[in-house]
Structure formats: structure tokens, C-alpha cells
């Protein structure tokens, strides 16, 4: 394992909440939609809404199990501009907008801890 | 096709347990069996089984990168079962009732031997009134709001000589 690279500190350090992670930034608000796709047709009856909610919770539970299975495993992240990086997956936030990873292998060195923006990722893959 | 992210959960459900080919941004194409579609991010979880070796490869295409999804093959009971088993929680081994009862007894006697009050409440053991242990009565099955007692009891449980066939780890 390569020696982790030290974190660069610029003379005027960047605001820790900036660069797309700030919850008040227009980018974050645009990405984190406050409404989710659901039937809003007034003619939809409650049975169908009930079925939709069942489907939604079943799908979400399966996805959360996927995240659990991924924890502490080596994951390959395929990002835009043909960027491919390896890292150990730590955690995700509730909206699946950011991933916390460890030992991120980048072309300029190994980042001990990092946050990845999911909007930059096309695919992530791991072996069970 | 309608934008993938705009589909409703019931429509996403139609892709579960099917083999699909996903076309994503930057001309990527992936195929695999759909385990689930996250309703929050519309990400598709694809599983590819290895013919030999047993391990599966899981690939998740983020929802915003999906351009097209084409169904290649329908799944059946067998594939549904394989997909479910792939994500079974660790330690999902099934213990018989007899084994569970033995483990519970062994734990209860060990705690009493160490002068720790323990009561049986159905399937769970209640320890010192602040900690509960549920099946299968391992250190990770303890639940308490008091961290110190939790840590003490877990350490104690790991020293239980009656539970393993190996030599006791400590006296």
C-alpha cells in the first residue's frame, strides 16, 4: 500500500462546506430534489398509492442491503472523463449524493479519507 | 424511452429479477440481473454471477447516468432466490431450536456464575435490567443504552468456555 499523501492546505484554506457539498449551495438544492416521483394524479385511488409505497419500500430496502454488502470492501468507481479509481467504501448519505471512502487511489497518490460526489460517478462495482 | 428517473416505483419493479442491458453515459454498456432499483437515486443494481467460484460481481449504475435499459431475459424463481441469497446478511446461518436453547442456557449459566443478574423473557435474556441479548446470543446480539455495561458484558461473553469447542481464550 502506497504511503497516503498528505492533505494540501492552501494559504487561504477552502471553506470545508464548499465545492458542491454545501447544503445551501444552488447546486446541492438542485440535485437534492425535495419531491420524489410518485403518482400525483387526482384520480389515483388509495389502493394504487398503497401499492406504490410497498414497491418503493421494497426497492429501497434492497438497495440499502446493497450498500451494507458494499461496506468495507474494495470498490471500483468509474467516473466521467474515463476516470477509474479504487477505494474502500465507508458510507453513503441518505440521498445517495455523497460517498465516504477510505484509501482512495488516485493518479497523484492515495487519499486516506475522501468524499466522492455521486453525480460524478457513472458506475461503481465490487465483488461479493 | 421515458427518462429513467421519471419512472414510478411500480414501473421500476418490472425490471427486478430480469437480465437487462443498460446503456449509460460515455457509451458504457453493462448487463446483468437486476436486483433492485433505488427509488431515491434511480440507480440500478446489476448482479453478474460467476459460473464457477461462487462469488458474484455487483455493479451499480447511478440513476443520472442511465440512458437506456433493454430487457434481455426474464428471471425465474431460481434467479430470484440466487439474487436474494447474494445479499443475505452475514451470519445468516440457521440454528435449530435445540441449538438456540443450548446457547441461551450456556450464556445464562455463565452470567450467573459471574454474579450477574439475568432473567429470561421469552426468547431474550434480560441482563441486569439494562441489557438484552437476543438469539443467537452472540456478543453482537447485545442491546443496551449503557455503553459501559455493554462493553463489560460483551467482553465477558467472549470468555464463555461453554460456548466453543476450543480451549478457553482466558481464565
PDB file of C-alpha atoms in Angstrom:
ATOM      1  CA  UNK A   1       0.000   0.000   0.000  1.00  0.00           C
ATOM      2  CA  UNK A   2       1.440   3.324  -1.001  1.00  0.00           C
ATOM      3  CA  UNK A   3       2.047   5.910   1.696  1.00  0.00           C
ATOM      4  CA  UNK A   4      -1.046   8.100   1.974  1.00  0.00           C
ATOM      5  CA  UNK A   5      -0.423  11.550   0.575  1.00  0.00           C
ATOM      6  CA  UNK A   6      -0.721  14.481   2.925  1.00  0.00           C
ATOM      7  CA  UNK A   7      -3.671  16.801   2.594  1.00  0.00           C
ATOM      8  CA  UNK A   8      -2.757  20.052   0.842  1.00  0.00           C
ATOM      9  CA  UNK A   9      -3.629  23.211   2.742  1.00  0.00           C
ATOM     10  CA  UNK A  10      -3.761  26.340   0.614  1.00  0.00           C
ATOM     11  CA  UNK A  11      -2.818  29.687   2.199  1.00  0.00           C
ATOM     12  CA  UNK A  12      -6.495  30.645   2.443  1.00  0.00           C
ATOM     13  CA  UNK A  13      -7.954  27.267   3.183  1.00  0.00           C
ATOM     14  CA  UNK A  14     -11.124  26.374   1.312  1.00  0.00           C
ATOM     15  CA  UNK A  15     -14.381  26.543   3.189  1.00  0.00           C
ATOM     16  CA  UNK A  16     -14.948  22.917   4.301  1.00  0.00           C
ATOM     17  CA  UNK A  17     -18.543  23.100   3.202  1.00  0.00           C
ATOM     18  CA  UNK A  18     -17.932  24.342  -0.309  1.00  0.00           C
ATOM     19  CA  UNK A  19     -17.156  22.674  -3.624  1.00  0.00           C
ATOM     20  CA  UNK A  20     -20.568  21.222  -4.088  1.00  0.00           C
ATOM     21  CA  UNK A  21     -21.054  19.769  -0.625  1.00  0.00           C
ATOM     22  CA  UNK A  22     -22.599  22.885   0.920  1.00  0.00           C
ATOM     23  CA  UNK A  23     -26.247  22.078   1.603  1.00  0.00           C
ATOM     24  CA  UNK A  24     -27.203  25.685   0.873  1.00  0.00           C
ATOM     25  CA  UNK A  25     -25.482  25.910  -2.491  1.00  0.00           C
ATOM     26  CA  UNK A  26     -27.735  26.148  -5.550  1.00  0.00           C
ATOM     27  CA  UNK A  27     -26.078  23.025  -6.925  1.00  0.00           C
ATOM     28  CA  UNK A  28     -26.931  20.918  -3.901  1.00  0.00           C
ATOM     29  CA  UNK A  29     -30.504  22.195  -3.786  1.00  0.00           C
ATOM     30  CA  UNK A  30     -30.947  21.447  -7.479  1.00  0.00           C
ATOM     31  CA  UNK A  31     -29.636  17.913  -7.075  1.00  0.00           C
ATOM     32  CA  UNK A  32     -31.347  17.038  -3.846  1.00  0.00           C
ATOM     33  CA  UNK A  33     -34.916  17.138  -5.051  1.00  0.00           C
ATOM     34  CA  UNK A  34     -37.434  17.676  -2.282  1.00  0.00           C
ATOM     35  CA  UNK A  35     -40.099  15.759  -4.153  1.00  0.00           C
ATOM     36  CA  UNK A  36     -39.829  12.206  -5.361  1.00  0.00           C
ATOM     37  CA  UNK A  37     -41.578  10.764  -8.362  1.00  0.00           C
ATOM     38  CA  UNK A  38     -44.920   9.414  -7.335  1.00  0.00           C
ATOM     39  CA  UNK A  39     -48.453   9.283  -8.618  1.00  0.00           C
ATOM     40  CA  UNK A  40     -49.985  12.696  -8.163  1.00  0.00           C
ATOM     41  CA  UNK A  41     -52.942  12.159 -10.446  1.00  0.00           C
ATOM     42  CA  UNK A  42     -56.095  13.040  -8.547  1.00  0.00           C
ATOM     43  CA  UNK A  43     -57.871  10.031  -9.994  1.00  0.00           C
ATOM     44  CA  UNK A  44     -55.333   7.630  -8.497  1.00  0.00           C
ATOM     45  CA  UNK A  45     -57.013   5.673  -5.766  1.00  0.00           C
ATOM     46  CA  UNK A  46     -55.514   4.906  -2.396  1.00  0.00           C
ATOM     47  CA  UNK A  47     -55.002   1.252  -3.290  1.00  0.00           C
ATOM     48  CA  UNK A  48     -52.617   2.169  -6.046  1.00  0.00           C
ATOM     49  CA  UNK A  49     -50.787   4.631  -3.826  1.00  0.00           C
ATOM     50  CA  UNK A  50     -50.508   1.870  -1.217  1.00  0.00           C
ATOM     51  CA  UNK A  51     -49.064  -0.498  -3.798  1.00  0.00           C
ATOM     52  CA  UNK A  52     -46.651   2.168  -4.932  1.00  0.00           C
ATOM     53  CA  UNK A  53     -45.455   2.744  -1.389  1.00  0.00           C
ATOM     54  CA  UNK A  54     -44.961  -1.004  -0.888  1.00  0.00           C
ATOM     55  CA  UNK A  55     -42.934  -1.168  -4.074  1.00  0.00           C
ATOM     56  CA  UNK A  56     -40.912   1.862  -3.079  1.00  0.00           C
ATOM     57  CA  UNK A  57     -40.022   0.491   0.374  1.00  0.00           C
ATOM     58  CA  UNK A  58     -39.164  -2.940  -1.016  1.00  0.00           C
ATOM     59  CA  UNK A  59     -36.862  -1.425  -3.649  1.00  0.00           C
ATOM     60  CA  UNK A  60     -35.235   0.900  -1.127  1.00  0.00           C
ATOM     61  CA  UNK A  61     -34.672  -1.888   1.393  1.00  0.00           C
ATOM     62  CA  UNK A  62     -32.946  -3.991  -1.257  1.00  0.00           C
ATOM     63  CA  UNK A  63     -30.774  -1.036  -2.204  1.00  0.00           C
ATOM     64  CA  UNK A  64     -29.796  -0.432   1.419  1.00  0.00           C
ATOM     65  CA  UNK A  65     -28.796  -4.094   1.638  1.00  0.00           C
ATOM     66  CA  UNK A  66     -26.579  -3.500  -1.382  1.00  0.00           C
ATOM     67  CA  UNK A  67     -24.890  -0.630   0.452  1.00  0.00           C
ATOM     68  CA  UNK A  68     -24.439  -2.792   3.541  1.00  0.00           C
ATOM     69  CA  UNK A  69     -22.841  -5.514   1.424  1.00  0.00           C
ATOM     70  CA  UNK A  70     -20.502  -2.909  -0.047  1.00  0.00           C
ATOM     71  CA  UNK A  71     -19.240  -1.563   3.277  1.00  0.00           C
ATOM     72  CA  UNK A  72     -15.514  -2.012   3.926  1.00  0.00           C
ATOM     73  CA  UNK A  73     -14.979  -3.624   0.540  1.00  0.00           C
ATOM     74  CA  UNK A  74     -12.747  -2.535  -2.322  1.00  0.00           C
ATOM     75  CA  UNK A  75     -14.952  -0.743  -4.831  1.00  0.00           C
ATOM     76  CA  UNK A  76     -14.065   0.481  -8.320  1.00  0.00           C
ATOM     77  CA  UNK A  77     -15.614   3.804  -9.251  1.00  0.00           C
ATOM     78  CA  UNK A  78     -15.979   4.589 -12.945  1.00  0.00           C
ATOM     79  CA  UNK A  79     -16.428   8.315 -13.327  1.00  0.00           C
ATOM     80  CA  UNK A  80     -16.765  10.761 -16.188  1.00  0.00           C
ATOM     81  CA  UNK A  81     -13.830  11.531 -18.475  1.00  0.00           C
ATOM     82  CA  UNK A  82     -12.688   7.898 -18.241  1.00  0.00           C
ATOM     83  CA  UNK A  83     -11.593   8.279 -14.644  1.00  0.00           C
ATOM     84  CA  UNK A  84     -11.403   4.989 -12.760  1.00  0.00           C
ATOM     85  CA  UNK A  85     -10.453   4.894  -9.097  1.00  0.00           C
ATOM     86  CA  UNK A  86     -10.368   2.267  -6.367  1.00  0.00           C
ATOM     87  CA  UNK A  87     -11.345   2.863  -2.783  1.00  0.00           C
ATOM     88  CA  UNK A  88     -12.729   1.182   0.295  1.00  0.00           C
ATOM     89  CA  UNK A  89     -16.371   2.131   0.659  1.00  0.00           C
ATOM     90  CA  UNK A  90     -17.367   3.621   4.015  1.00  0.00           C
ATOM     91  CA  UNK A  91     -20.820   5.157   3.942  1.00  0.00           C
ATOM     92  CA  UNK A  92     -23.382   6.948   1.838  1.00  0.00           C
ATOM     93  CA  UNK A  93     -25.724   9.793   2.722  1.00  0.00           C
ATOM     94  CA  UNK A  94     -29.492   9.327   2.630  1.00  0.00           C
ATOM     95  CA  UNK A  95     -29.999  10.849  -0.831  1.00  0.00           C
ATOM     96  CA  UNK A  96     -27.102   8.910  -2.348  1.00  0.00           C
ATOM     97  CA  UNK A  97     -25.381  12.163  -3.253  1.00  0.00           C
ATOM     98  CA  UNK A  98     -22.055  11.624  -1.484  1.00  0.00           C
ATOM     99  CA  UNK A  99     -19.977   8.579  -0.657  1.00  0.00           C
ATOM    100  CA  UNK A 100     -17.446   8.488   2.140  1.00  0.00           C
ATOM    101  CA  UNK A 101     -14.485   6.328   1.134  1.00  0.00           C
ATOM    102  CA  UNK A 102     -11.067   5.421   2.545  1.00  0.00           C
ATOM    103  CA  UNK A 103      -7.726   4.801   0.832  1.00  0.00           C
ATOM    104  CA  UNK A 104      -8.809   6.390  -2.407  1.00  0.00           C
ATOM    105  CA  UNK A 105      -6.198   5.524  -5.041  1.00  0.00           C
ATOM    106  CA  UNK A 106      -5.796   8.475  -7.359  1.00  0.00           C
ATOM    107  CA  UNK A 107      -3.168   9.141 -10.036  1.00  0.00           C
ATOM    108  CA  UNK A 108      -1.493  11.620  -7.698  1.00  0.00           C
ATOM    109  CA  UNK A 109      -1.441   9.442  -4.627  1.00  0.00           C
ATOM    110  CA  UNK A 110      -3.554   7.694  -2.020  1.00  0.00           C
ATOM    111  CA  UNK A 111      -6.075   9.826  -0.148  1.00  0.00           C
ATOM    112  CA  UNK A 112      -6.617   8.378   3.285  1.00  0.00           C
ATOM    113  CA  UNK A 113     -10.205   9.634   3.562  1.00  0.00           C
ATOM    114  CA  UNK A 114     -12.302  11.249   0.857  1.00  0.00           C
ATOM    115  CA  UNK A 115     -15.803  12.220  -0.153  1.00  0.00           C
ATOM    116  CA  UNK A 116     -16.971  11.342  -3.635  1.00  0.00           C
ATOM    117  CA  UNK A 117     -19.824  13.159  -5.346  1.00  0.00           C
ATOM    118  CA  UNK A 118     -22.192  10.559  -6.744  1.00  0.00           C
ATOM    119  CA  UNK A 119     -23.097  12.885  -9.585  1.00  0.00           C
ATOM    120  CA  UNK A 120     -19.545  12.372 -10.859  1.00  0.00           C
ATOM    121  CA  UNK A 121     -19.863   8.591 -10.813  1.00  0.00           C
ATOM    122  CA  UNK A 122     -21.303   6.568 -13.664  1.00  0.00           C
ATOM    123  CA  UNK A 123     -20.839   3.101 -12.220  1.00  0.00           C
ATOM    124  CA  UNK A 124     -19.416   1.507  -9.135  1.00  0.00           C
ATOM    125  CA  UNK A 125     -18.596  -2.144  -8.912  1.00  0.00           C
ATOM    126  CA  UNK A 126     -17.448  -4.629  -6.283  1.00  0.00           C
ATOM    127  CA  UNK A 127     -17.146  -8.364  -5.767  1.00  0.00           C
ATOM    128  CA  UNK A 128     -19.042 -10.216  -3.092  1.00  0.00           C
TER     129      UNK A 128
ATOM    130  CA  UNK B   1     -37.856   5.708 -23.697  1.00  0.00           C
ATOM    131  CA  UNK B   2     -39.241   7.884 -20.964  1.00  0.00           C
ATOM    132  CA  UNK B   3     -36.481   9.307 -18.831  1.00  0.00           C
ATOM    133  CA  UNK B   4     -35.397   6.541 -16.475  1.00  0.00           C
ATOM    134  CA  UNK B   5     -35.524   8.723 -13.387  1.00  0.00           C
ATOM    135  CA  UNK B   6     -39.101   9.764 -14.058  1.00  0.00           C
ATOM    136  CA  UNK B   7     -40.458   6.257 -13.872  1.00  0.00           C
ATOM    137  CA  UNK B   8     -42.647   5.261 -10.961  1.00  0.00           C
ATOM    138  CA  UNK B   9     -41.647   2.594  -8.412  1.00  0.00           C
ATOM    139  CA  UNK B  10     -44.142   0.112  -9.822  1.00  0.00           C
ATOM    140  CA  UNK B  11     -42.556   0.524 -13.242  1.00  0.00           C
ATOM    141  CA  UNK B  12     -39.071   0.040 -11.810  1.00  0.00           C
ATOM    142  CA  UNK B  13     -40.325  -3.117 -10.128  1.00  0.00           C
ATOM    143  CA  UNK B  14     -40.984  -4.579 -13.557  1.00  0.00           C
ATOM    144  CA  UNK B  15     -37.239  -4.695 -14.196  1.00  0.00           C
ATOM    145  CA  UNK B  16     -36.388  -6.562 -10.992  1.00  0.00           C
ATOM    146  CA  UNK B  17     -35.273 -10.176 -11.481  1.00  0.00           C
ATOM    147  CA  UNK B  18     -34.671  -9.631 -15.187  1.00  0.00           C
ATOM    148  CA  UNK B  19     -31.463  -9.684 -17.172  1.00  0.00           C
ATOM    149  CA  UNK B  20     -31.006  -6.287 -18.755  1.00  0.00           C
ATOM    150  CA  UNK B  21     -28.528  -4.331 -20.809  1.00  0.00           C
ATOM    151  CA  UNK B  22     -28.001  -0.810 -19.518  1.00  0.00           C
ATOM    152  CA  UNK B  23     -26.596   1.879 -21.772  1.00  0.00           C
ATOM    153  CA  UNK B  24     -25.055   4.673 -19.747  1.00  0.00           C
ATOM    154  CA  UNK B  25     -23.270   7.941 -20.394  1.00  0.00           C
ATOM    155  CA  UNK B  26     -19.973   7.942 -22.286  1.00  0.00           C
ATOM    156  CA  UNK B  27     -21.019   4.918 -24.318  1.00  0.00           C
ATOM    157  CA  UNK B  28     -20.780   2.454 -21.441  1.00  0.00           C
ATOM    158  CA  UNK B  29     -22.850  -0.719 -21.659  1.00  0.00           C
ATOM    159  CA  UNK B  30     -23.375  -3.135 -18.836  1.00  0.00           C
ATOM    160  CA  UNK B  31     -25.523  -6.190 -18.448  1.00  0.00           C
ATOM    161  CA  UNK B  32     -26.590  -8.268 -15.502  1.00  0.00           C
ATOM    162  CA  UNK B  33     -29.523  -9.369 -13.403  1.00  0.00           C
ATOM    163  CA  UNK B  34     -31.430  -6.509 -11.791  1.00  0.00           C
ATOM    164  CA  UNK B  35     -31.526  -6.940  -8.029  1.00  0.00           C
ATOM    165  CA  UNK B  36     -33.185  -3.604  -7.294  1.00  0.00           C
ATOM    166  CA  UNK B  37     -33.606  -0.010  -8.403  1.00  0.00           C
ATOM    167  CA  UNK B  38     -33.108   2.629  -5.733  1.00  0.00           C
ATOM    168  CA  UNK B  39     -36.249   4.790  -5.656  1.00  0.00           C
ATOM    169  CA  UNK B  40     -34.275   7.776  -4.351  1.00  0.00           C
ATOM    170  CA  UNK B  41     -31.466   7.912  -6.895  1.00  0.00           C
ATOM    171  CA  UNK B  42     -32.878   5.594  -9.607  1.00  0.00           C
ATOM    172  CA  UNK B  43     -29.615   3.628  -9.503  1.00  0.00           C
ATOM    173  CA  UNK B  44     -29.800   0.135 -10.971  1.00  0.00           C
ATOM    174  CA  UNK B  45     -28.113  -2.700  -9.077  1.00  0.00           C
ATOM    175  CA  UNK B  46     -26.894  -5.362 -11.514  1.00  0.00           C
ATOM    176  CA  UNK B  47     -25.561  -8.722 -10.372  1.00  0.00           C
ATOM    177  CA  UNK B  48     -23.394 -10.960 -12.520  1.00  0.00           C
ATOM    178  CA  UNK B  49     -22.976 -14.483 -11.252  1.00  0.00           C
ATOM    179  CA  UNK B  50     -19.716 -16.354 -11.830  1.00  0.00           C
ATOM    180  CA  UNK B  51     -20.357 -19.767 -13.302  1.00  0.00           C
ATOM    181  CA  UNK B  52     -17.687 -21.305 -11.115  1.00  0.00           C
ATOM    182  CA  UNK B  53     -16.233 -19.971  -7.894  1.00  0.00           C
ATOM    183  CA  UNK B  54     -19.437 -18.730  -6.363  1.00  0.00           C
ATOM    184  CA  UNK B  55     -18.594 -15.054  -5.919  1.00  0.00           C
ATOM    185  CA  UNK B  56     -20.809 -12.577  -7.677  1.00  0.00           C
ATOM    186  CA  UNK B  57     -19.914  -9.202  -9.124  1.00  0.00           C
ATOM    187  CA  UNK B  58     -22.237  -6.344  -8.278  1.00  0.00           C
ATOM    188  CA  UNK B  59     -22.317  -3.240 -10.429  1.00  0.00           C
ATOM    189  CA  UNK B  60     -24.468  -0.239  -9.669  1.00  0.00           C
ATOM    190  CA  UNK B  61     -25.231   2.241 -12.424  1.00  0.00           C
ATOM    191  CA  UNK B  62     -26.100   5.640 -10.985  1.00  0.00           C
ATOM    192  CA  UNK B  63     -29.550   6.826 -11.969  1.00  0.00           C
ATOM    193  CA  UNK B  64     -28.468  10.072 -13.585  1.00  0.00           C
ATOM    194  CA  UNK B  65     -26.118   8.200 -15.944  1.00  0.00           C
ATOM    195  CA  UNK B  66     -28.711   5.765 -17.310  1.00  0.00           C
ATOM    196  CA  UNK B  67     -29.690   6.379 -20.914  1.00  0.00           C
ATOM    197  CA  UNK B  68     -31.453   3.189 -21.907  1.00  0.00           C
ATOM    198  CA  UNK B  69     -32.435  -0.114 -20.342  1.00  0.00           C
ATOM    199  CA  UNK B  70     -33.181  -3.123 -22.524  1.00  0.00           C
ATOM    200  CA  UNK B  71     -34.622  -6.335 -21.151  1.00  0.00           C
ATOM    201  CA  UNK B  72     -32.695  -9.371 -22.387  1.00  0.00           C
ATOM    202  CA  UNK B  73     -34.118 -12.221 -20.393  1.00  0.00           C
ATOM    203  CA  UNK B  74     -36.814 -12.932 -17.869  1.00  0.00           C
ATOM    204  CA  UNK B  75     -35.839 -14.339 -14.497  1.00  0.00           C
ATOM    205  CA  UNK B  76     -37.481 -17.155 -12.622  1.00  0.00           C
ATOM    206  CA  UNK B  77     -37.760 -18.460  -9.056  1.00  0.00           C
ATOM    207  CA  UNK B  78     -34.208 -19.783  -9.241  1.00  0.00           C
ATOM    208  CA  UNK B  79     -32.652 -16.429 -10.201  1.00  0.00           C
ATOM    209  CA  UNK B  80     -34.793 -14.597  -7.660  1.00  0.00           C
ATOM    210  CA  UNK B  81     -33.554 -16.939  -4.957  1.00  0.00           C
ATOM    211  CA  UNK B  82     -29.931 -16.549  -6.061  1.00  0.00           C
ATOM    212  CA  UNK B  83     -30.244 -12.764  -6.004  1.00  0.00           C
ATOM    213  CA  UNK B  84     -31.777 -12.776  -2.534  1.00  0.00           C
ATOM    214  CA  UNK B  85     -29.139 -15.153  -1.177  1.00  0.00           C
ATOM    215  CA  UNK B  86     -26.347 -12.959  -2.551  1.00  0.00           C
ATOM    216  CA  UNK B  87     -27.322 -10.193  -0.173  1.00  0.00           C
ATOM    217  CA  UNK B  88     -28.252 -12.277   2.829  1.00  0.00           C
ATOM    218  CA  UNK B  89     -26.881 -10.650   5.967  1.00  0.00           C
ATOM    219  CA  UNK B  90     -23.658 -12.151   7.236  1.00  0.00           C
ATOM    220  CA  UNK B  91     -24.043 -14.954   9.714  1.00  0.00           C
ATOM    221  CA  UNK B  92     -27.416 -15.871   8.373  1.00  0.00           C
ATOM    222  CA  UNK B  93     -26.813 -19.486   9.263  1.00  0.00           C
ATOM    223  CA  UNK B  94     -29.888 -21.204  10.547  1.00  0.00           C
ATOM    224  CA  UNK B  95     -29.638 -22.673  14.030  1.00  0.00           C
ATOM    225  CA  UNK B  96     -32.057 -25.300  15.168  1.00  0.00           C
ATOM    226  CA  UNK B  97     -34.306 -24.582  18.135  1.00  0.00           C
ATOM    227  CA  UNK B  98     -32.317 -27.057  20.189  1.00  0.00           C
ATOM    228  CA  UNK B  99     -29.039 -25.306  19.425  1.00  0.00           C
ATOM    229  CA  UNK B 100     -30.548 -21.918  20.231  1.00  0.00           C
ATOM    230  CA  UNK B 101     -31.832 -23.204  23.541  1.00  0.00           C
ATOM    231  CA  UNK B 102     -28.410 -24.631  24.383  1.00  0.00           C
ATOM    232  CA  UNK B 103     -26.703 -21.347  23.581  1.00  0.00           C
ATOM    233  CA  UNK B 104     -29.167 -19.408  25.683  1.00  0.00           C
ATOM    234  CA  UNK B 105     -28.703 -21.802  28.633  1.00  0.00           C
ATOM    235  CA  UNK B 106     -24.944 -21.706  28.310  1.00  0.00           C
ATOM    236  CA  UNK B 107     -24.928 -17.917  28.302  1.00  0.00           C
ATOM    237  CA  UNK B 108     -27.326 -17.653  31.220  1.00  0.00           C
ATOM    238  CA  UNK B 109     -25.269 -20.035  33.371  1.00  0.00           C
ATOM    239  CA  UNK B 110     -22.037 -18.218  32.513  1.00  0.00           C
ATOM    240  CA  UNK B 111     -23.518 -14.863  33.506  1.00  0.00           C
ATOM    241  CA  UNK B 112     -24.922 -16.247  36.751  1.00  0.00           C
ATOM    242  CA  UNK B 113     -21.567 -17.843  37.546  1.00  0.00           C
ATOM    243  CA  UNK B 114     -20.071 -14.376  37.205  1.00  0.00           C
ATOM    244  CA  UNK B 115     -22.652 -12.985  39.629  1.00  0.00           C
ATOM    245  CA  UNK B 116     -24.560 -11.013  37.022  1.00  0.00           C
ATOM    246  CA  UNK B 117     -28.351 -10.975  37.428  1.00  0.00           C
ATOM    247  CA  UNK B 118     -30.082 -12.374  34.386  1.00  0.00           C
ATOM    248  CA  UNK B 119     -33.717 -13.157  33.637  1.00  0.00           C
ATOM    249  CA  UNK B 120     -35.361 -14.956  30.773  1.00  0.00           C
ATOM    250  CA  UNK B 121     -38.015 -13.023  28.880  1.00  0.00           C
ATOM    251  CA  UNK B 122     -39.278 -15.318  26.203  1.00  0.00           C
ATOM    252  CA  UNK B 123     -36.653 -15.552  23.528  1.00  0.00           C
ATOM    253  CA  UNK B 124     -34.414 -12.860  25.035  1.00  0.00           C
ATOM    254  CA  UNK B 125     -32.259 -12.666  28.113  1.00  0.00           C
ATOM    255  CA  UNK B 126     -32.501  -9.545  30.216  1.00  0.00           C
ATOM    256  CA  UNK B 127     -29.199  -8.777  31.927  1.00  0.00           C
ATOM    257  CA  UNK B 128     -29.027  -6.519  34.992  1.00  0.00           C
ATOM    258  CA  UNK B 129     -32.265  -4.934  33.803  1.00  0.00           C
ATOM    259  CA  UNK B 130     -30.447  -2.717  31.299  1.00  0.00           C
ATOM    260  CA  UNK B 131     -29.214  -5.043  28.577  1.00  0.00           C
ATOM    261  CA  UNK B 132     -30.993  -7.570  26.394  1.00  0.00           C
ATOM    262  CA  UNK B 133     -29.500 -10.432  24.441  1.00  0.00           C
ATOM    263  CA  UNK B 134     -31.486 -11.909  21.612  1.00  0.00           C
ATOM    264  CA  UNK B 135     -30.923 -15.014  19.505  1.00  0.00           C
ATOM    265  CA  UNK B 136     -28.393 -16.353  18.582  1.00  0.00           C
ATOM    266  CA  UNK B 137     -26.934 -14.985  21.827  1.00  0.00           C
ATOM    267  CA  UNK B 138     -23.617 -13.817  20.487  1.00  0.00           C
ATOM    268  CA  UNK B 139     -21.681 -10.733  21.557  1.00  0.00           C
ATOM    269  CA  UNK B 140     -23.143  -8.814  18.629  1.00  0.00           C
ATOM    270  CA  UNK B 141     -26.704  -9.601  19.696  1.00  0.00           C
ATOM    271  CA  UNK B 142     -26.491  -7.479  22.840  1.00  0.00           C
ATOM    272  CA  UNK B 143     -28.544  -4.333  23.073  1.00  0.00           C
ATOM    273  CA  UNK B 144     -28.258  -1.705  25.778  1.00  0.00           C
ATOM    274  CA  UNK B 145     -28.387   2.041  26.304  1.00  0.00           C
ATOM    275  CA  UNK B 146     -25.449   1.893  28.692  1.00  0.00           C
ATOM    276  CA  UNK B 147     -22.141   1.701  26.816  1.00  0.00           C
ATOM    277  CA  UNK B 148     -20.059   0.658  29.801  1.00  0.00           C
ATOM    278  CA  UNK B 149     -22.249  -2.260  30.750  1.00  0.00           C
ATOM    279  CA  UNK B 150     -22.499  -3.252  27.096  1.00  0.00           C
ATOM    280  CA  UNK B 151     -18.722  -3.376  26.734  1.00  0.00           C
ATOM    281  CA  UNK B 152     -18.280  -5.281  30.017  1.00  0.00           C
ATOM    282  CA  UNK B 153     -20.891  -7.894  29.167  1.00  0.00           C
ATOM    283  CA  UNK B 154     -19.578  -8.367  25.636  1.00  0.00           C
ATOM    284  CA  UNK B 155     -16.062  -8.951  26.971  1.00  0.00           C
ATOM    285  CA  UNK B 156     -17.422 -11.404  29.473  1.00  0.00           C
ATOM    286  CA  UNK B 157     -19.362 -13.290  26.834  1.00  0.00           C
ATOM    287  CA  UNK B 158     -16.283 -13.730  24.722  1.00  0.00           C
ATOM    288  CA  UNK B 159     -14.684 -15.592  27.625  1.00  0.00           C
ATOM    289  CA  UNK B 160     -17.502 -18.092  27.937  1.00  0.00           C
ATOM    290  CA  UNK B 161     -15.825 -21.504  27.870  1.00  0.00           C
ATOM    291  CA  UNK B 162     -19.050 -23.427  27.377  1.00  0.00           C
ATOM    292  CA  UNK B 163     -19.820 -21.969  24.009  1.00  0.00           C
ATOM    293  CA  UNK B 164     -16.883 -23.015  21.866  1.00  0.00           C
ATOM    294  CA  UNK B 165     -15.166 -26.344  21.392  1.00  0.00           C
ATOM    295  CA  UNK B 166     -11.750 -24.705  21.529  1.00  0.00           C
ATOM    296  CA  UNK B 167      -9.682 -24.051  24.601  1.00  0.00           C
ATOM    297  CA  UNK B 168     -10.977 -21.117  26.658  1.00  0.00           C
ATOM    298  CA  UNK B 169      -9.232 -17.978  25.484  1.00  0.00           C
ATOM    299  CA  UNK B 170      -8.553 -16.734  29.002  1.00  0.00           C
ATOM    300  CA  UNK B 171      -9.110 -17.900  32.580  1.00  0.00           C
TER     301      UNK B 171
END
